[in-house]
Coordinates of C-alpha atoms and ligand atoms in Angstrom, one line a residue:
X1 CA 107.4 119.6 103.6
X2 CA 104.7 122.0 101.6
X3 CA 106.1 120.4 98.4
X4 CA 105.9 116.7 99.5
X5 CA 102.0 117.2 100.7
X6 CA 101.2 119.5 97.5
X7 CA 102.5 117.0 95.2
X8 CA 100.1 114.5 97.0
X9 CA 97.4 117.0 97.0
X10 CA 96.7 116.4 93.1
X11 CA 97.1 112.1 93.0
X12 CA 93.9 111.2 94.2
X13 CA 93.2 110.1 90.6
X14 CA 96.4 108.2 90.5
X15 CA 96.3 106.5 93.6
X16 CA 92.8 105.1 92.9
X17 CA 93.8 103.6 89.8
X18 CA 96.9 101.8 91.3
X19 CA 94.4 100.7 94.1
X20 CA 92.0 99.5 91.4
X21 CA 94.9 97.8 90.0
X22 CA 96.2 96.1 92.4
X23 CA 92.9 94.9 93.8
X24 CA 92.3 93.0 90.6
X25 CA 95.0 91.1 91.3
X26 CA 94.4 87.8 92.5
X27 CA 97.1 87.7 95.7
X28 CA 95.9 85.2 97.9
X29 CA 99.1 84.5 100.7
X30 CA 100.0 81.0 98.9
X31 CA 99.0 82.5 95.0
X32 CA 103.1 82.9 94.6
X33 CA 102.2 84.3 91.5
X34 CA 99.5 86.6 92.5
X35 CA 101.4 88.3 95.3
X36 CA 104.6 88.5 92.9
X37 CA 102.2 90.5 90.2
X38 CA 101.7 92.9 93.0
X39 CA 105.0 93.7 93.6
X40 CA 105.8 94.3 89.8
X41 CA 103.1 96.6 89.9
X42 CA 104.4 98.2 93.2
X43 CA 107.9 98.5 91.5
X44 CA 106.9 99.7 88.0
X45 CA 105.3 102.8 90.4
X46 CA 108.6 103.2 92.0
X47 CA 110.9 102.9 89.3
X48 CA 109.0 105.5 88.0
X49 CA 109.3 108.4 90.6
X50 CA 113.1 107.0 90.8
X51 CA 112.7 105.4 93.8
X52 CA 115.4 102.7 94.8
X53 CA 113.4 99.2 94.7
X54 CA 113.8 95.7 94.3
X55 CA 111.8 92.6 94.7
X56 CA 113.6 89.8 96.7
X57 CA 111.8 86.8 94.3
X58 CA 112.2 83.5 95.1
X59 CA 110.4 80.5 94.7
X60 CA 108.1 80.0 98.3
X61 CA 105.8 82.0 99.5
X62 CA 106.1 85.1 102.1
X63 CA 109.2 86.6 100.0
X64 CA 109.8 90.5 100.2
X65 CA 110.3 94.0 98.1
X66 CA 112.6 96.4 99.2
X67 CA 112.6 99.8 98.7
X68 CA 115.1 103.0 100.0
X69 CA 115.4 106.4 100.0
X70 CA 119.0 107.0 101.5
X71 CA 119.7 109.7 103.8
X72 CA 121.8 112.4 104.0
X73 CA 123.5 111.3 107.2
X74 CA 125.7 108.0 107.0
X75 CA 124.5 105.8 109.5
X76 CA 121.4 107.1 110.9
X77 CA 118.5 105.2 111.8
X78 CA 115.8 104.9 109.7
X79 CA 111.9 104.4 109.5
X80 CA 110.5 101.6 107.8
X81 CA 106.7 102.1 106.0
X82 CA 105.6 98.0 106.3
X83 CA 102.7 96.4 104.6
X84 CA 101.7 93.0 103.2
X85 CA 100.9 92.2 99.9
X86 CA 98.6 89.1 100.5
X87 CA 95.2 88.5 100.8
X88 CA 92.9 86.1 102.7
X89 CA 91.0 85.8 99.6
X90 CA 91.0 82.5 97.2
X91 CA 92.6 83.1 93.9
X92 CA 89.1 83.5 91.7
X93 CA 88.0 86.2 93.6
X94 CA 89.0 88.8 91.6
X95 CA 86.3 87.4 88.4
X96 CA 83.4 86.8 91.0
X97 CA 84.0 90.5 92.4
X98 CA 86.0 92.8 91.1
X99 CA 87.1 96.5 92.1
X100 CA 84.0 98.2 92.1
X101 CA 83.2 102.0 93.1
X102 CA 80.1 103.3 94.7
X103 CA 80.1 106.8 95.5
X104 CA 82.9 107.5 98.4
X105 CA 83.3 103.9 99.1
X106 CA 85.4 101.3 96.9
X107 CA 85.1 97.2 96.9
X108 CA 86.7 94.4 95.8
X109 CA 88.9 92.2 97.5
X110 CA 91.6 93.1 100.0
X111 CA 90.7 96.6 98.8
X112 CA 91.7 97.8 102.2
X113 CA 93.6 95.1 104.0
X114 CA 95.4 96.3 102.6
X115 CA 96.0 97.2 98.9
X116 CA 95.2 100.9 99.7
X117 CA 98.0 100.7 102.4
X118 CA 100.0 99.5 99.8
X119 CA 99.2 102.4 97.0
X120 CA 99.4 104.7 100.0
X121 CA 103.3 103.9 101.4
X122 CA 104.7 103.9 97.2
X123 CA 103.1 107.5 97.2
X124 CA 104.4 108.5 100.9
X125 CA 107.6 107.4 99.2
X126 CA 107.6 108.7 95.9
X127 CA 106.5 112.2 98.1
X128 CA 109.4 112.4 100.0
X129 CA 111.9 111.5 97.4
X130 CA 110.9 114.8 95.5
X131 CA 112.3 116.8 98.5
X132 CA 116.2 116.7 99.3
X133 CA 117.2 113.8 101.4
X134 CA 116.3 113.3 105.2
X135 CA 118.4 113.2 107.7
X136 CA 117.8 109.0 107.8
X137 CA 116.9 107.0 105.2
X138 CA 113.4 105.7 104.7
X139 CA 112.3 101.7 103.9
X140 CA 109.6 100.1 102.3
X141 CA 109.2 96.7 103.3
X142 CA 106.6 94.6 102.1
X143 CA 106.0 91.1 102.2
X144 CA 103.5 88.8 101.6
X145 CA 102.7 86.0 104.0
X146 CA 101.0 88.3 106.9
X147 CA 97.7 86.1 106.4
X148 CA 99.2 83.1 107.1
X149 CA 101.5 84.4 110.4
X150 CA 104.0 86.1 108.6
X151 CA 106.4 83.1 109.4
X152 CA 109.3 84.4 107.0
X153 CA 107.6 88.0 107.0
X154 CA 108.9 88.3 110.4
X155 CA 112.1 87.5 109.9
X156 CA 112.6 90.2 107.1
X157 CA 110.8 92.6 109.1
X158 CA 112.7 92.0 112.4
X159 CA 116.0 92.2 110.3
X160 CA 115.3 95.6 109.0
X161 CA 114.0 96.7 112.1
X162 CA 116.4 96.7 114.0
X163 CA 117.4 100.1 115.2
X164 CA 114.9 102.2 113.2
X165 CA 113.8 104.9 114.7
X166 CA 110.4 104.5 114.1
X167 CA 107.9 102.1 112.2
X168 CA 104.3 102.5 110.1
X169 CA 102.5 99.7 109.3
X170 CA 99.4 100.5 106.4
X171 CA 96.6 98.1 108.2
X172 CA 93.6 99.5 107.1
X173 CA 92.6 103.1 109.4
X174 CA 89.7 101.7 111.5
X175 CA 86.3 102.3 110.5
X176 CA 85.8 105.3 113.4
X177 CA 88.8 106.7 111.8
X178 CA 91.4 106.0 114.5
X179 CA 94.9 104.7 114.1
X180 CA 95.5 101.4 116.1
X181 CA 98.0 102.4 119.0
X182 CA 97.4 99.2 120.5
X183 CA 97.0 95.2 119.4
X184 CA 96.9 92.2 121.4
X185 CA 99.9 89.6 120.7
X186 CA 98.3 86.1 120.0
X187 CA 99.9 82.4 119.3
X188 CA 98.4 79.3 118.0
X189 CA 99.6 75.7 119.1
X190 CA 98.6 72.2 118.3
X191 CA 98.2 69.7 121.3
X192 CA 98.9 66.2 119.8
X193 CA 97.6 63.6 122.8
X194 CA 98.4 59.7 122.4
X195 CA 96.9 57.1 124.3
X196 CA 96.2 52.9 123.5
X197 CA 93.3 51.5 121.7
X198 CA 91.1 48.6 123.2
X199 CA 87.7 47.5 122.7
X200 CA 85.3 49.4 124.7
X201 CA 83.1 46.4 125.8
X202 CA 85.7 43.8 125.8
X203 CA 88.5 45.3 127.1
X204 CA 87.7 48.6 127.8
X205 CA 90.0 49.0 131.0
X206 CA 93.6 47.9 128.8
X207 CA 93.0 51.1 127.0
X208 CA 93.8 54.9 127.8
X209 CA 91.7 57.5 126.3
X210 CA 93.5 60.5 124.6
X211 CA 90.0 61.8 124.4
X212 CA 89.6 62.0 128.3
X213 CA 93.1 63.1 128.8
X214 CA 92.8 65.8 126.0
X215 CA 89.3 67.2 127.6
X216 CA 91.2 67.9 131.0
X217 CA 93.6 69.7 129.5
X218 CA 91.1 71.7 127.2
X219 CA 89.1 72.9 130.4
X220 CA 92.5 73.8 132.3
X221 CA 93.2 75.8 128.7
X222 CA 90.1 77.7 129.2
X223 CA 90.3 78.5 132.5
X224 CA 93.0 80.5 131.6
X225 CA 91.1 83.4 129.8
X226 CA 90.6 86.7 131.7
X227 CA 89.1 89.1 130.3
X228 CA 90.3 91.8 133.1
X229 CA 93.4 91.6 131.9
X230 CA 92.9 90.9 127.8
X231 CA 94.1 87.1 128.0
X232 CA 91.9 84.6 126.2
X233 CA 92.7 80.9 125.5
X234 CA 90.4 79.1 123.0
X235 CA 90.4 75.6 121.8
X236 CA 88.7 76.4 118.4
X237 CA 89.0 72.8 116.9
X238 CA 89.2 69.5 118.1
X239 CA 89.5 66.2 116.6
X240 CA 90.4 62.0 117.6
X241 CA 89.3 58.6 118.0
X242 CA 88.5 55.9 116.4
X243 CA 85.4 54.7 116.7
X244 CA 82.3 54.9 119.0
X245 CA 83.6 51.4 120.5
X246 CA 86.9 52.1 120.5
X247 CA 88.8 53.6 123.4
X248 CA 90.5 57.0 121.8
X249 CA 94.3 56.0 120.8
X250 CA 94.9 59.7 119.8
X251 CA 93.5 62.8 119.8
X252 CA 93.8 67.0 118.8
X253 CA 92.9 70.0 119.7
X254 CA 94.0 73.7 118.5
X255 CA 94.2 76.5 120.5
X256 CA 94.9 80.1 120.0
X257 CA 96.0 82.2 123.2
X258 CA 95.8 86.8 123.0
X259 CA 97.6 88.5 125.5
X260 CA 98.0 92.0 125.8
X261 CA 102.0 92.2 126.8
X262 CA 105.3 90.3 126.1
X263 CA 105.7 89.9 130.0
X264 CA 102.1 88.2 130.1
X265 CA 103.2 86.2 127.2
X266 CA 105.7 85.0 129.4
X267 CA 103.6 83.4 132.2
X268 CA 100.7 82.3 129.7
X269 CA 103.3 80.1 128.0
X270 CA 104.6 78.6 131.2
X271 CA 101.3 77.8 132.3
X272 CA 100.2 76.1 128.9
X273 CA 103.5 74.3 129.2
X274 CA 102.6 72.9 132.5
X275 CA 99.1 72.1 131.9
X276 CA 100.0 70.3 128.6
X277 CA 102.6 68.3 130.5
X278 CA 100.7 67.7 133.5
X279 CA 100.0 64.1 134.0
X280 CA 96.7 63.0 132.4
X281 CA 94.9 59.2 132.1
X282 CA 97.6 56.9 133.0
X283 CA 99.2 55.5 129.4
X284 CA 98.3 58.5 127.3
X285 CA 100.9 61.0 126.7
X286 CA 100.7 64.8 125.2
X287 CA 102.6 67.2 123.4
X288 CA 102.7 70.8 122.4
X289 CA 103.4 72.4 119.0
X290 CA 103.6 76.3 118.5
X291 CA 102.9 76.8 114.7
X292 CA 102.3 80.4 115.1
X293 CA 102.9 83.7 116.9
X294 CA 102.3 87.5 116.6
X295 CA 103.4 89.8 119.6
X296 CA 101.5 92.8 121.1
X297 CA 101.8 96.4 120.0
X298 CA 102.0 98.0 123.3
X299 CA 100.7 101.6 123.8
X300 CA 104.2 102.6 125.3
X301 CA 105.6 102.0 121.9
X302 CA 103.0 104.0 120.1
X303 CA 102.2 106.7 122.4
X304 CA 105.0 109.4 121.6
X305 CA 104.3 109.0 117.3
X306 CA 100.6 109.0 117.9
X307 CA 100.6 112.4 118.8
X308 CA 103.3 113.5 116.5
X309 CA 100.9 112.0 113.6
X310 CA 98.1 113.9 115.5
X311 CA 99.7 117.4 115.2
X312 CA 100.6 115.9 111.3
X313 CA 96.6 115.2 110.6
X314 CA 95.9 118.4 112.6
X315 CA 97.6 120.7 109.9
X316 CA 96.4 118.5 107.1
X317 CA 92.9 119.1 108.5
X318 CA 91.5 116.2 110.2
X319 CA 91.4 114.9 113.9
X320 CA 92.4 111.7 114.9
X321 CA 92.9 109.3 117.7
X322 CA 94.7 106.0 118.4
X323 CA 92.6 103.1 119.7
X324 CA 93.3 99.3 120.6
X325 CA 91.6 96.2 118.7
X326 CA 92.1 92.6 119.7
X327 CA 93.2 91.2 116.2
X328 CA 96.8 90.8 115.8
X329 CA 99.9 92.7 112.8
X330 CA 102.7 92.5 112.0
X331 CA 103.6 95.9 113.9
X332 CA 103.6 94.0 117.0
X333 CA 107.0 92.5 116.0
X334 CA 108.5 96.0 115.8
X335 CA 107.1 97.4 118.4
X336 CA 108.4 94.6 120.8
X337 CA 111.9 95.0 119.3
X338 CA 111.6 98.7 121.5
X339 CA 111.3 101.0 117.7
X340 CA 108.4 103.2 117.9
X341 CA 105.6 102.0 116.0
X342 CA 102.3 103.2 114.5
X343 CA 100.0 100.7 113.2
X344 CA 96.8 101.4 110.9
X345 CA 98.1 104.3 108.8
X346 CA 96.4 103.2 105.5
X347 CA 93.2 104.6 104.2
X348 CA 90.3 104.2 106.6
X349 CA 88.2 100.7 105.8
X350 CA 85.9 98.2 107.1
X351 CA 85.0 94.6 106.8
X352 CA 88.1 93.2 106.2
X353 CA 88.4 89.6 105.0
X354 CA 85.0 89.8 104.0
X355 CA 82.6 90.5 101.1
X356 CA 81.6 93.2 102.6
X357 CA 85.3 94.9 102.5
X358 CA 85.3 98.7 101.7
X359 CA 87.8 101.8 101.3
X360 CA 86.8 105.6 102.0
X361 CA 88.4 107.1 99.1
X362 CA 88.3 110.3 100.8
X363 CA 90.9 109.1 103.0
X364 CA 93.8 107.9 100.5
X365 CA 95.1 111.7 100.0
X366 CA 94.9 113.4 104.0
X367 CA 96.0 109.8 105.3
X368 CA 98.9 109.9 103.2
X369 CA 100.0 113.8 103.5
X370 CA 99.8 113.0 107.8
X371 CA 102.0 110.2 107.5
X372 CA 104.5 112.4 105.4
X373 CA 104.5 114.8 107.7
X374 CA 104.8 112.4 110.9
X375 CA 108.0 111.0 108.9
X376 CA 109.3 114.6 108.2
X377 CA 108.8 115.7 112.2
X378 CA 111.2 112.9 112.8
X379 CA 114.1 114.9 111.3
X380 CA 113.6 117.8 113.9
Ligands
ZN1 ZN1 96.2 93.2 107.0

């Protein structure tokens, strides 16, 4: 272990630069080439502490790079370090704002969610391959369509994850310092309501109003938040009609639902089913679309490697806890597979997907050596 978290003890220097680096590329979730110069990058770093890696190119968006260090015992189940390589941030950022440092603190876009995640799971990996091989062999996976609701991202990740024995995922450490040991799930749908035009002084009673139909069904929507037990609905856009004189032929609204666990996901999803297809003016009809969907990271998942990464951080030197935010990762799709799963390992940061968006410096080196060590108790 001592020679792993030595070895890291000396590549503060390093790992800023490949953060400054790859924060001044341009890697917006659809900038296909933005978010394949960050994987180059990624792999020239790997390649270069002869660590197994490859970049699973192809033409859409949300594509992924691989990388392995095998394990001494056929078979065994491995962990998987995740992260995304996208941004939320328009391709031109980078030349308004680029990486800037100001005493502890570093800027620039994405610059913690989550390109000094990224930097920090190459060195965890390019740590542990200078000792012999584990017991289980250790992934990289990182893909790069998390901002957009890792449609493809998922798929790769669920695919890999399967059977691990545990899974970190480099979201940015939260601003108190705290690891996240618990995220709300959340899904987005699109309710498309039809109804029949008419004139609304000459014939006003041959038509049906998707608007009326479509406010019912918004109300019912939001009278399914409760805050008790972490479920929210909100219709956060709307849209339809015609004209002020015309009776609504169609009409849309979108809504995005959090819940806190997959067996509340279960009855929230009937009941927007039901509402949706509950009868509304006579004539108009509605229809629901799911376009996206993150689970929850569930506390029973993260519990046990919470405080194995607490006795890690303890002997680097720094106290930790876990703590629970409402915004939504990619670790929730592990986690509800039943693997162990840690969420917020990278450096500690703020402001995310905004201008404001900072890294602690301070944190890239300890942060890293804890999650080495969490990995390494795994072999006990
Ligand atoms: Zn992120």
């Amino acid at each position: 272990m001592n020679a792993a978290v030595d070895w890291l003890a000396n590549q503060r220097p390093a790992m800023q630069a490949a953060v400054a680096t790859l924060v001044d590329i341009d890697s917006n979730s659809h900038d296909k080439a933005g978010t394949d110069r960050v994987a180059q990058a990624m792999l020239g770093w790997l390649h270069s502490a002869d660590v197994d890696a490859e970049h699973h190119s192809d033409p859409s968006e949300g594509d992924a790079l691989l990388a392995r260090l095998p394990g001494a015992q056929p078979g065994a189940a491995p962990v998987l370090l995740m992260g995304h390589r996208d941004t939320v941030f328009p391709t031109g950022t980078v030349a308004q704002r680029p990486w800037r440092v100001d005493g502890d603190r570093a800027y620039g876009p994405g610059v913690s969610d989550m390109k000094s995640g990224l930097v920090l799971q190459c060195f965890v990996l390019m740590a542990l391959r200078r000792l012999p091989p584990l017991p289980f062999p250790v992934l990289g996976l990182f893909t790069a369509d998390e901002e957009i609701g890792s449609q493809r991202g998922r798929i790769t990740i669920e695919a890999h994850a399967r059977g691990a024995r545990a899974a970190f995922n480099a979201e940015p450490g939260r601003v108190s310092g705290n690891l996240v040991t618990e995220r709300k799930g959340g899904a987005t749908f699109t309710i498309d309501v039809t109804g029949r035009a008419a004139h609304s002084g000459m014939n006003h009673a041959d038509g049906a109003s998707a608007i009326e139909t479509l406010a019912r069904k918004v109300q019912a929507l939001h009278a399914l938040t409760d805050y008790a037990v972490g479920i929210t609905a909100n219709v956060g856009l709307i849209s339809g009609g015609m004209s002020t004189n015309t009776v609504a032929p169609s009409a849309q609204a979108k809504l995005d639902l959090r819940f806190c666990s997959l067996p509340q996901r279960e009855v929230l999803f009937e009941r927007v089913k039901a509402i949706v297809d509950a009868p509304g003016v006579p004539g108009t009809e509605a229809r629901l679309t799911q376009t996206s969907e993150f689970l929850p990271l569930e506390r029973r998942w993260s519990g046990e490697l919470m405080q194995r990464y607490q006795a890690s951080a303890a002997r680097v030197g720094f106290a930790v806890d876990g703590e629970f935010t409402g915004g939504c990762s990619d670790a929730g799709f592990t986690a509800s597979l039943g693997i162990p799963t840690l969420c917020g390992v990278g450096p500690v940061g703020g402001k995310a997907h905004t201008d404001g968006e900072y890294c602690c410096l301070d944190t890239l080196v300890p942060r890293a050596q804890a999650l080495v060590g969490t990995i390494l108790s795994l072999a006990d």
